[in-house]
PDB file of C-alpha atoms in Angstrom:
ATOM      1  CA  MET A1429     -13.795  16.153  -1.865  1.00 62.00           C
ATOM      2  CA  SER A1430     -10.955  18.377  -2.746  1.00 79.00           C
ATOM      3  CA  ASN A1431      -7.949  16.747  -3.592  1.00 95.00           C
ATOM      4  CA  ILE A1432      -6.022  14.876  -0.903  1.00 98.00           C
ATOM      5  CA  THR A1433      -2.079  15.670  -1.138  1.00 98.00           C
ATOM      6  CA  LEU A1434       0.715  14.666   1.147  1.00 98.00           C
ATOM      7  CA  HIS A1435       0.032  17.232   3.386  1.00 97.00           C
ATOM      8  CA  THR A1436      -3.275  15.962   4.129  1.00 98.00           C
ATOM      9  CA  LEU A1437      -1.939  12.810   4.905  1.00 98.00           C
ATOM     10  CA  THR A1438       0.653  14.149   7.379  1.00 98.00           C
ATOM     11  CA  SER A1439      -1.812  16.300   8.972  1.00 98.00           C
ATOM     12  CA  LEU A1440      -4.198  13.303   9.528  1.00 98.00           C
ATOM     13  CA  LYS A1441      -1.688  11.783  11.049  1.00 98.00           C
ATOM     14  CA  GLU A1442      -0.809  14.361  13.465  1.00 97.00           C
ATOM     15  CA  ALA A1443      -4.381  14.880  14.519  1.00 98.00           C
ATOM     16  CA  GLY A1444      -4.624  10.763  15.146  1.00 97.00           C
ATOM     17  CA  LYS A1445      -6.991  10.360  12.512  1.00 98.00           C
ATOM     18  CA  LYS A1446      -7.174   7.684  10.126  1.00 98.00           C
ATOM     19  CA  PHE A1447      -7.004   7.421   6.251  1.00 98.00           C
ATOM     20  CA  THR A1448      -8.283   4.788   4.077  1.00 98.00           C
ATOM     21  CA  VAL A1449      -6.698   2.952   1.027  1.00 98.00           C
ATOM     22  CA  LEU A1450      -7.763   0.791  -1.299  1.00 98.00           C
ATOM     23  CA  THR A1451      -6.615  -1.229  -4.490  1.00 98.00           C
ATOM     24  CA  ALA A1452      -8.316  -0.024  -7.987  1.00 98.00           C
ATOM     25  CA  TYR A1453      -7.288  -0.794 -11.875  1.00 98.00           C
ATOM     26  CA  ASP A1454      -9.682   0.730 -13.654  1.00 98.00           C
ATOM     27  CA  ALA A1455     -11.857   4.087 -14.267  1.00 98.00           C
ATOM     28  CA  THR A1456     -14.997   2.930 -12.646  1.00 98.00           C
ATOM     29  CA  PHE A1457     -13.656   1.523  -9.129  1.00 98.00           C
ATOM     30  CA  ALA A1458     -11.467   4.613  -9.137  1.00 98.00           C
ATOM     31  CA  HIS A1459     -14.231   6.760  -9.633  1.00 98.00           C
ATOM     32  CA  LEU A1460     -16.630   5.293  -7.083  1.00 98.00           C
ATOM     33  CA  MET A1461     -13.976   4.833  -4.253  1.00 98.00           C
ATOM     34  CA  SER A1462     -12.684   8.395  -4.735  1.00 98.00           C
ATOM     35  CA  THR A1463     -15.943   9.662  -4.607  1.00 98.00           C
ATOM     36  CA  ALA A1464     -17.161   7.715  -1.240  1.00 98.00           C
ATOM     37  CA  GLY A1465     -13.916   9.171   0.091  1.00 98.00           C
ATOM     38  CA  ILE A1466     -11.233   6.974   0.007  1.00 98.00           C
ATOM     39  CA  GLU A1467      -8.202   8.878   0.151  1.00 98.00           C
ATOM     40  CA  MET A1468      -5.910   7.312  -1.572  1.00 98.00           C
ATOM     41  CA  ILE A1469      -6.085   4.341  -4.574  1.00 98.00           C
ATOM     42  CA  LEU A1470      -3.144   2.462  -4.866  1.00 98.00           C
ATOM     43  CA  VAL A1471      -2.716   0.714  -8.223  1.00 98.00           C
ATOM     44  CA  GLY A1472      -1.145  -2.535  -6.730  1.00 98.00           C
ATOM     45  CA  ASP A1473       0.796  -5.301  -8.554  1.00 98.00           C
ATOM     46  CA  SER A1474      -1.701  -7.260  -6.982  1.00 97.00           C
ATOM     47  CA  LEU A1475      -3.174  -7.116 -10.561  1.00 98.00           C
ATOM     48  CA  GLY A1476      -0.706 -10.173 -11.156  1.00 97.00           C
ATOM     49  CA  MET A1477      -2.906 -12.008  -8.892  1.00 95.00           C
ATOM     50  CA  VAL A1478      -6.403 -11.027  -8.791  1.00 95.00           C
ATOM     51  CA  LEU A1479      -7.070  -9.541 -12.544  1.00 97.00           C
ATOM     52  CA  GLN A1480      -4.557 -12.076 -14.453  1.00 97.00           C
ATOM     53  CA  GLY A1481      -4.774 -14.653 -12.387  1.00 96.00           C
ATOM     54  CA  ASN A1482      -1.127 -15.833 -11.633  1.00 96.00           C
ATOM     55  CA  SER A1483       0.220 -17.093  -8.436  1.00 93.00           C
ATOM     56  CA  SER A1484       2.355 -14.487  -7.654  1.00 95.00           C
ATOM     57  CA  THR A1485       3.039 -10.455  -8.724  1.00 96.00           C
ATOM     58  CA  LEU A1486       6.369 -11.168 -10.415  1.00 97.00           C
ATOM     59  CA  PRO A1487       4.834 -11.742 -14.072  1.00 98.00           C
ATOM     60  CA  VAL A1488       3.519  -7.873 -13.942  1.00 98.00           C
ATOM     61  CA  THR A1489       5.161  -5.809 -16.077  1.00 98.00           C
ATOM     62  CA  LEU A1490       5.889  -1.536 -15.926  1.00 98.00           C
ATOM     63  CA  GLU A1491       3.433  -1.343 -19.471  1.00 98.00           C
ATOM     64  CA  GLU A1492       0.745  -3.176 -17.588  1.00 98.00           C
ATOM     65  CA  MET A1493       1.472  -0.862 -14.599  1.00 98.00           C
ATOM     66  CA  ALA A1494       1.311   2.345 -16.679  1.00 98.00           C
ATOM     67  CA  TYR A1495      -2.065   1.040 -18.820  1.00 98.00           C
ATOM     68  CA  HIS A1496      -3.871   0.297 -15.061  1.00 98.00           C
ATOM     69  CA  THR A1497      -2.180   3.843 -13.836  1.00 98.00           C
ATOM     70  CA  ARG A1498      -3.841   5.854 -16.789  1.00 98.00           C
ATOM     71  CA  CYS A1499      -7.139   3.958 -16.618  1.00 98.00           C
ATOM     72  CA  VAL A1500      -7.625   4.582 -12.753  1.00 98.00           C
ATOM     73  CA  ALA A1501      -6.325   8.320 -13.281  1.00 98.00           C
ATOM     74  CA  GLN A1502      -9.173   8.592 -15.677  1.00 98.00           C
ATOM     75  CA  GLY A1503     -11.824   7.964 -13.233  1.00 98.00           C
ATOM     76  CA  ASN A1504     -10.453   9.374 -10.009  1.00 98.00           C
ATOM     77  CA  GLN A1505     -12.193  12.327  -8.306  1.00 98.00           C
ATOM     78  CA  GLY A1506      -9.584  13.825  -5.804  1.00 98.00           C
ATOM     79  CA  ALA A1507      -7.670  10.665  -4.240  1.00 98.00           C
ATOM     80  CA  MET A1508      -4.180  10.361  -4.183  1.00 98.00           C
ATOM     81  CA  ILE A1509      -3.119   7.901  -6.504  1.00 98.00           C
ATOM     82  CA  MET A1510      -0.274   5.368  -5.281  1.00 98.00           C
ATOM     83  CA  ALA A1511       1.249   3.117  -7.939  1.00 98.00           C
ATOM     84  CA  ASP A1512       3.640   0.015  -7.321  1.00 98.00           C
ATOM     85  CA  LEU A1513       6.798  -0.533  -9.584  1.00 98.00           C
ATOM     86  CA  PRO A1514       6.738  -4.291 -10.226  1.00 98.00           C
ATOM     87  CA  PHE A1515       9.373  -6.381  -9.883  1.00 98.00           C
ATOM     88  CA  MET A1516      13.217  -6.060 -11.336  1.00 97.00           C
ATOM     89  CA  THR A1517      12.086  -2.379 -12.637  1.00 98.00           C
ATOM     90  CA  TYR A1518      14.066  -1.142  -9.473  1.00 98.00           C
ATOM     91  CA  ALA A1519      17.258  -2.701  -8.998  1.00 96.00           C
ATOM     92  CA  THR A1520      19.508   0.427  -9.516  1.00 96.00           C
ATOM     93  CA  ALA A1521      18.743   3.616  -8.520  1.00 96.00           C
ATOM     94  CA  GLU A1522      19.044   4.751 -12.057  1.00 97.00           C
ATOM     95  CA  GLN A1523      16.432   1.976 -13.330  1.00 98.00           C
ATOM     96  CA  CYS A1524      14.548   2.722 -10.592  1.00 98.00           C
ATOM     97  CA  MET A1525      14.101   6.723 -11.543  1.00 98.00           C
ATOM     98  CA  SER A1526      13.351   5.937 -15.155  1.00 98.00           C
ATOM     99  CA  SER A1527      10.817   3.370 -14.296  1.00 98.00           C
ATOM    100  CA  ALA A1528       9.039   5.953 -11.654  1.00 98.00           C
ATOM    101  CA  ALA A1529       8.826   8.273 -14.199  1.00 98.00           C
ATOM    102  CA  LYS A1530       6.727   6.385 -16.347  1.00 98.00           C
ATOM    103  CA  LEU A1531       4.275   6.013 -13.967  1.00 98.00           C
ATOM    104  CA  MET A1532       4.354   9.152 -12.726  1.00 98.00           C
ATOM    105  CA  GLN A1533       3.411  10.615 -16.323  1.00 98.00           C
ATOM    106  CA  ALA A1534       0.912   7.782 -16.560  1.00 98.00           C
ATOM    107  CA  GLY A1535      -1.229   9.488 -13.723  1.00 98.00           C
ATOM    108  CA  ALA A1536       0.458   8.312 -10.423  1.00 98.00           C
ATOM    109  CA  HIS A1537       1.104  10.958  -7.287  1.00 98.00           C
ATOM    110  CA  LEU A1538       3.562   8.891  -5.906  1.00 98.00           C
ATOM    111  CA  VAL A1539       5.316   5.277  -6.441  1.00 98.00           C
ATOM    112  CA  LYS A1540       5.702   2.723  -4.309  1.00 98.00           C
ATOM    113  CA  ILE A1541       8.754   0.377  -4.015  1.00 98.00           C
ATOM    114  CA  GLU A1542       9.189  -3.023  -2.398  1.00 98.00           C
ATOM    115  CA  GLY A1543      12.226  -3.525   0.640  1.00 97.00           C
ATOM    116  CA  GLY A1544      14.561  -2.303   3.003  1.00 96.00           C
ATOM    117  CA  ALA A1545      17.807  -0.152   3.326  1.00 96.00           C
ATOM    118  CA  TRP A1546      19.455  -1.147   0.327  1.00 96.00           C
ATOM    119  CA  LEU A1547      16.549   1.311  -1.090  1.00 97.00           C
ATOM    120  CA  ALA A1548      17.611   4.258   0.507  1.00 98.00           C
ATOM    121  CA  ASP A1549      19.825   5.392  -2.637  1.00 97.00           C
ATOM    122  CA  SER A1550      17.111   5.215  -4.985  1.00 98.00           C
ATOM    123  CA  ILE A1551      14.407   6.870  -2.565  1.00 98.00           C
ATOM    124  CA  GLU A1552      16.870  10.032  -2.276  1.00 98.00           C
ATOM    125  CA  MET A1553      17.187   9.968  -5.845  1.00 97.00           C
ATOM    126  CA  LEU A1554      13.511  10.069  -6.449  1.00 98.00           C
ATOM    127  CA  ALA A1555      12.648  12.627  -3.728  1.00 97.00           C
ATOM    128  CA  THR A1556      15.313  14.845  -4.785  1.00 97.00           C
ATOM    129  CA  ARG A1557      13.572  14.838  -8.452  1.00 96.00           C
ATOM    130  CA  GLY A1558      10.497  15.417  -7.049  1.00 96.00           C
ATOM    131  CA  ILE A1559       8.964  11.738  -6.984  1.00 98.00           C
ATOM    132  CA  PRO A1560       7.355  10.919  -3.766  1.00 98.00           C
ATOM    133  CA  VAL A1561       7.798   7.502  -2.669  1.00 98.00           C
ATOM    134  CA  CYS A1562       6.065   4.762  -0.145  1.00 98.00           C
ATOM    135  CA  ALA A1563       8.526   2.324   0.935  1.00 98.00           C
ATOM    136  CA  HIS A1564       6.983  -1.098   1.688  1.00 98.00           C
ATOM    137  CA  LEU A1565       8.361  -3.065   4.535  1.00 98.00           C
ATOM    138  CA  GLY A1566       7.643  -6.605   5.954  1.00 97.00           C
ATOM    139  CA  LEU A1567       6.009  -9.010   3.862  1.00 94.00           C
ATOM    140  CA  THR A1568       7.530  -7.719   0.612  1.00 95.00           C
ATOM    141  CA  PRO A1569       5.431 -10.033  -2.128  1.00 94.00           C
ATOM    142  CA  GLN A1570       7.890  -9.818  -4.833  1.00 94.00           C
ATOM    143  CA  ALA A1571      10.515 -11.613  -2.761  1.00 91.00           C
ATOM    144  CA  VAL A1572       8.231 -14.374  -2.272  1.00 89.00           C
ATOM    145  CA  ASN A1573      10.732 -16.953  -3.459  1.00 90.00           C
ATOM    146  CA  LYS A1574      12.894 -15.547  -0.806  1.00 88.00           C
ATOM    147  CA  LEU A1575      10.699 -15.187   2.007  1.00 85.00           C
ATOM    148  CA  GLY A1576       9.593 -18.865   1.544  1.00 81.00           C
ATOM    149  CA  GLY A1577       6.258 -18.103   1.235  1.00 81.00           C
ATOM    150  CA  TYR A1578       3.943 -15.107   2.369  1.00 86.00           C
ATOM    151  CA  LYS A1579       4.714 -15.604   6.344  1.00 88.00           C
ATOM    152  CA  VAL A1580       4.634 -12.920   9.113  1.00 92.00           C
ATOM    153  CA  GLN A1581       7.717 -10.780   9.112  1.00 95.00           C
ATOM    154  CA  GLY A1582       9.577  -9.401  12.494  1.00 95.00           C
ATOM    155  CA  LYS A1583       8.148 -11.554  14.808  1.00 94.00           C
ATOM    156  CA  ASP A1584      11.920 -12.349  16.310  1.00 94.00           C
ATOM    157  CA  LYS A1585      14.056  -9.625  17.807  1.00 96.00           C
ATOM    158  CA  SER A1586      16.987  -9.450  15.463  1.00 96.00           C
ATOM    159  CA  SER A1587      14.483  -8.954  12.062  1.00 96.00           C
ATOM    160  CA  ALA A1588      12.217  -6.523  14.287  1.00 97.00           C
ATOM    161  CA  LEU A1589      15.217  -4.508  15.033  1.00 97.00           C
ATOM    162  CA  GLU A1590      16.575  -4.746  11.913  1.00 97.00           C
ATOM    163  CA  MET A1591      13.094  -3.414  10.380  1.00 97.00           C
ATOM    164  CA  ILE A1592      12.732  -0.689  12.662  1.00 98.00           C
ATOM    165  CA  GLU A1593      15.960   0.299  11.375  1.00 98.00           C
ATOM    166  CA  ASP A1594      15.039  -0.125   7.642  1.00 98.00           C
ATOM    167  CA  ALA A1595      12.315   2.483   8.715  1.00 98.00           C
ATOM    168  CA  ARG A1596      14.240   4.845  10.279  1.00 98.00           C
ATOM    169  CA  ARG A1597      16.575   5.068   7.303  1.00 98.00           C
ATOM    170  CA  LEU A1598      14.064   5.245   4.372  1.00 98.00           C
ATOM    171  CA  GLU A1599      12.545   8.017   6.064  1.00 98.00           C
ATOM    172  CA  GLU A1600      16.094   9.631   6.481  1.00 98.00           C
ATOM    173  CA  ALA A1601      16.361   9.235   2.777  1.00 98.00           C
ATOM    174  CA  GLY A1602      12.952  10.623   1.712  1.00 98.00           C
ATOM    175  CA  ALA A1603      10.244   8.448   1.886  1.00 98.00           C
ATOM    176  CA  SER A1604       6.992  10.065   2.106  1.00 98.00           C
ATOM    177  CA  LEU A1605       4.715   7.449   3.342  1.00 98.00           C
ATOM    178  CA  LEU A1606       5.444   3.817   4.846  1.00 98.00           C
ATOM    179  CA  LEU A1607       3.600   0.698   4.189  1.00 98.00           C
ATOM    180  CA  LEU A1608       3.731  -2.406   6.692  1.00 98.00           C
ATOM    181  CA  GLU A1609       2.250  -5.658   5.809  1.00 97.00           C
ATOM    182  CA  CYS A1610       2.188  -8.539   7.729  1.00 97.00           C
ATOM    183  CA  VAL A1611       4.222  -7.424  10.821  1.00 97.00           C
ATOM    184  CA  PRO A1612       3.343  -8.200  14.572  1.00 97.00           C
ATOM    185  CA  SER A1613       0.948  -5.203  15.777  1.00 97.00           C
ATOM    186  CA  LEU A1614       3.359  -4.085  18.505  1.00 97.00           C
ATOM    187  CA  LEU A1615       6.101  -4.168  16.045  1.00 98.00           C
ATOM    188  CA  ALA A1616       4.080  -1.948  13.471  1.00 98.00           C
ATOM    189  CA  GLU A1617       2.663   0.403  16.579  1.00 98.00           C
ATOM    190  CA  GLU A1618       6.232   0.992  17.437  1.00 98.00           C
ATOM    191  CA  ILE A1619       7.575   1.990  13.918  1.00 98.00           C
ATOM    192  CA  THR A1620       4.288   4.026  13.506  1.00 98.00           C
ATOM    193  CA  ARG A1621       4.925   6.170  16.575  1.00 98.00           C
ATOM    194  CA  ASN A1622       8.381   6.716  15.716  1.00 98.00           C
ATOM    195  CA  ALA A1623       7.959   7.548  12.152  1.00 98.00           C
ATOM    196  CA  SER A1624       7.257  11.546  11.368  1.00 98.00           C
ATOM    197  CA  ILE A1625       5.590  10.330   8.195  1.00 98.00           C
ATOM    198  CA  PRO A1626       2.457   8.392   7.786  1.00 98.00           C
ATOM    199  CA  VAL A1627       2.558   4.372   7.910  1.00 98.00           C
ATOM    200  CA  ILE A1628       0.284   2.695   5.786  1.00 98.00           C
ATOM    201  CA  GLY A1629      -0.674  -1.048   7.759  1.00 98.00           C
ATOM    202  CA  ILE A1630      -2.226  -4.181   5.959  1.00 98.00           C
ATOM    203  CA  GLY A1631      -2.240  -6.950   8.185  1.00 97.00           C
ATOM    204  CA  ALA A1632      -0.370  -5.101  10.666  1.00 98.00           C
ATOM    205  CA  GLY A1633      -2.596  -4.165  13.502  1.00 98.00           C
ATOM    206  CA  PRO A1634      -4.944  -0.943  14.634  1.00 97.00           C
ATOM    207  CA  ALA A1635      -2.230   1.051  15.634  1.00 98.00           C
ATOM    208  CA  THR A1636      -0.817   2.734  11.744  1.00 98.00           C
ATOM    209  CA  ASP A1637      -2.386   5.737  10.674  1.00 98.00           C
ATOM    210  CA  ALA A1638      -3.890   3.976   7.749  1.00 98.00           C
ATOM    211  CA  GLN A1639      -5.180   0.847   6.336  1.00 98.00           C
ATOM    212  CA  VAL A1640      -5.440  -0.705   2.804  1.00 98.00           C
ATOM    213  CA  LEU A1641      -6.415  -3.910   1.723  1.00 98.00           C
ATOM    214  CA  VAL A1642      -7.308  -5.354  -1.985  1.00 97.00           C
ATOM    215  CA  LEU A1643     -10.345  -4.480  -3.406  1.00 97.00           C
ATOM    216  CA  HIS A1644     -11.481  -7.978  -4.285  1.00 97.00           C
ATOM    217  CA  ASP A1645     -10.482  -8.994  -0.900  1.00 96.00           C
ATOM    218  CA  MET A1646     -12.904  -6.920   0.560  1.00 96.00           C
ATOM    219  CA  LEU A1647     -15.733  -7.660  -1.661  1.00 97.00           C
ATOM    220  CA  GLY A1648     -15.248 -11.044  -0.652  1.00 96.00           C
ATOM    221  CA  ILE A1649     -14.722 -12.114  -4.166  1.00 95.00           C
ATOM    222  CA  THR A1650     -10.991 -13.538  -4.366  1.00 92.00           C
ATOM    223  CA  PRO A1651     -11.393 -17.093  -5.213  1.00 89.00           C
ATOM    224  CA  GLY A1652     -10.145 -19.592  -2.837  1.00 86.00           C
ATOM    225  CA  ARG A1653      -8.824 -18.968   0.634  1.00 85.00           C
ATOM    226  CA  ARG A1654      -8.216 -14.983   1.602  1.00 85.00           C
ATOM    227  CA  PRO A1655      -5.638 -13.853   4.120  1.00 89.00           C
ATOM    228  CA  LYS A1656      -6.293 -13.962   7.849  1.00 92.00           C
ATOM    229  CA  PHE A1657      -6.297  -9.818   7.406  1.00 95.00           C
ATOM    230  CA  THR A1658      -8.822  -9.006   5.357  1.00 96.00           C
ATOM    231  CA  LYS A1659     -12.900  -8.695   6.141  1.00 96.00           C
ATOM    232  CA  ASN A1660     -15.775  -9.038   3.397  1.00 96.00           C
ATOM    233  CA  PHE A1661     -16.971  -5.895   3.854  1.00 98.00           C
ATOM    234  CA  MET A1662     -19.663  -6.806   1.531  1.00 96.00           C
ATOM    235  CA  GLU A1663     -21.304  -9.006   3.987  1.00 95.00           C
ATOM    236  CA  GLY A1664     -24.498  -7.408   4.773  1.00 93.00           C
ATOM    237  CA  CYS A1665     -24.386  -4.493   2.455  1.00 95.00           C
ATOM    238  CA  ASN A1666     -26.322  -4.253  -0.645  1.00 94.00           C
ATOM    239  CA  SER A1667     -23.849  -2.827  -3.049  1.00 97.00           C
ATOM    240  CA  ILE A1668     -20.485  -2.007  -3.657  1.00 97.00           C
ATOM    241  CA  GLU A1669     -20.299   1.352  -2.870  1.00 97.00           C
ATOM    242  CA  GLY A1670     -21.827   0.483   1.048  1.00 97.00           C
ATOM    243  CA  ALA A1671     -19.215  -2.100   1.295  1.00 98.00           C
ATOM    244  CA  ILE A1672     -16.879   0.403   0.764  1.00 98.00           C
ATOM    245  CA  LEU A1673     -18.447   3.343   2.994  1.00 98.00           C
ATOM    246  CA  ARG A1674     -18.223   0.444   5.564  1.00 98.00           C
ATOM    247  CA  TYR A1675     -14.782  -0.122   5.224  1.00 98.00           C
ATOM    248  CA  ILE A1676     -13.926   3.461   5.685  1.00 98.00           C
ATOM    249  CA  ASP A1677     -16.205   3.820   8.730  1.00 98.00           C
ATOM    250  CA  GLU A1678     -14.373   0.829  10.337  1.00 98.00           C
ATOM    251  CA  VAL A1679     -11.038   2.291   9.782  1.00 98.00           C
ATOM    252  CA  LYS A1680     -11.977   5.467  10.949  1.00 98.00           C
ATOM    253  CA  ASN A1681     -13.639   4.268  14.358  1.00 97.00           C
ATOM    254  CA  GLY A1682     -11.065   1.988  14.901  1.00 96.00           C
ATOM    255  CA  THR A1683     -13.023  -1.266  14.860  1.00 97.00           C
ATOM    256  CA  PHE A1684     -11.288  -2.373  11.573  1.00 98.00           C
ATOM    257  CA  PRO A1685      -8.590  -4.093  11.817  1.00 98.00           C
ATOM    258  CA  SER A1686      -9.856  -6.082  14.818  1.00 96.00           C
ATOM    259  CA  GLU A1687      -7.292  -8.807  16.880  1.00 92.00           C
ATOM    260  CA  ALA A1688      -8.970 -11.380  14.486  1.00 92.00           C
ATOM    261  CA  GLN A1689      -6.985  -9.440  11.399  1.00 94.00           C
ATOM    262  CA  SER A1690      -4.069  -8.823  13.247  1.00 94.00           C
ATOM    263  CA  PHE A1691      -0.791 -11.040  14.221  1.00 94.00           C
TER     264      PHE A1691
END
């Protein structure tokens, strides 16, 4: 496929067409999913859990994220690469700029950061200097200790209104994408409808412009209990490529996520 750009993703949103995102941490999987038609690869700090075996994403370092971003860039065949800025690497606008530069130099096309309106200055600084940003709202795993666990966010009126305002302010600051994690479907639908930028969902219902899953979850190989919003796409498939193609098909035809995978 031709190289995917932010313009590609915005055009898909405007046309009412879904796009797909999966995590990858190495060249082999990056090659496999980009040639299968995945539009965006997320080099997620989820690697701290699925690769390193940690109980959260907090131990992941910037150097580790840069290493895995370089690996993904080596195997990628035209997908956009989004890389997570890990815990406490963007506490100030200046630190955010320095950290983002390292991931962009490693091969990322944009960076993702977790948090609300307090990130507006950092996002504006990055955007004006040519670094696209995806703002991550809802369940933000790096704040799991403050949130009291991995829980759905935005369930009451005040927190829902706060998230709507955060989304508006971060888009205004220059965010190129939004990602909503573990958010009630109706709230995610409202944010998506009001945003002019593409919105990616994970556990945020079917109305977002795109869906993202952790690779290990969608292949059904994550140890222990898997989140409600995931689905084992390997079930009934005889190859990993087949599972990825099935994921792409179900996202684009609207059958994933179903009500069973939504809040």
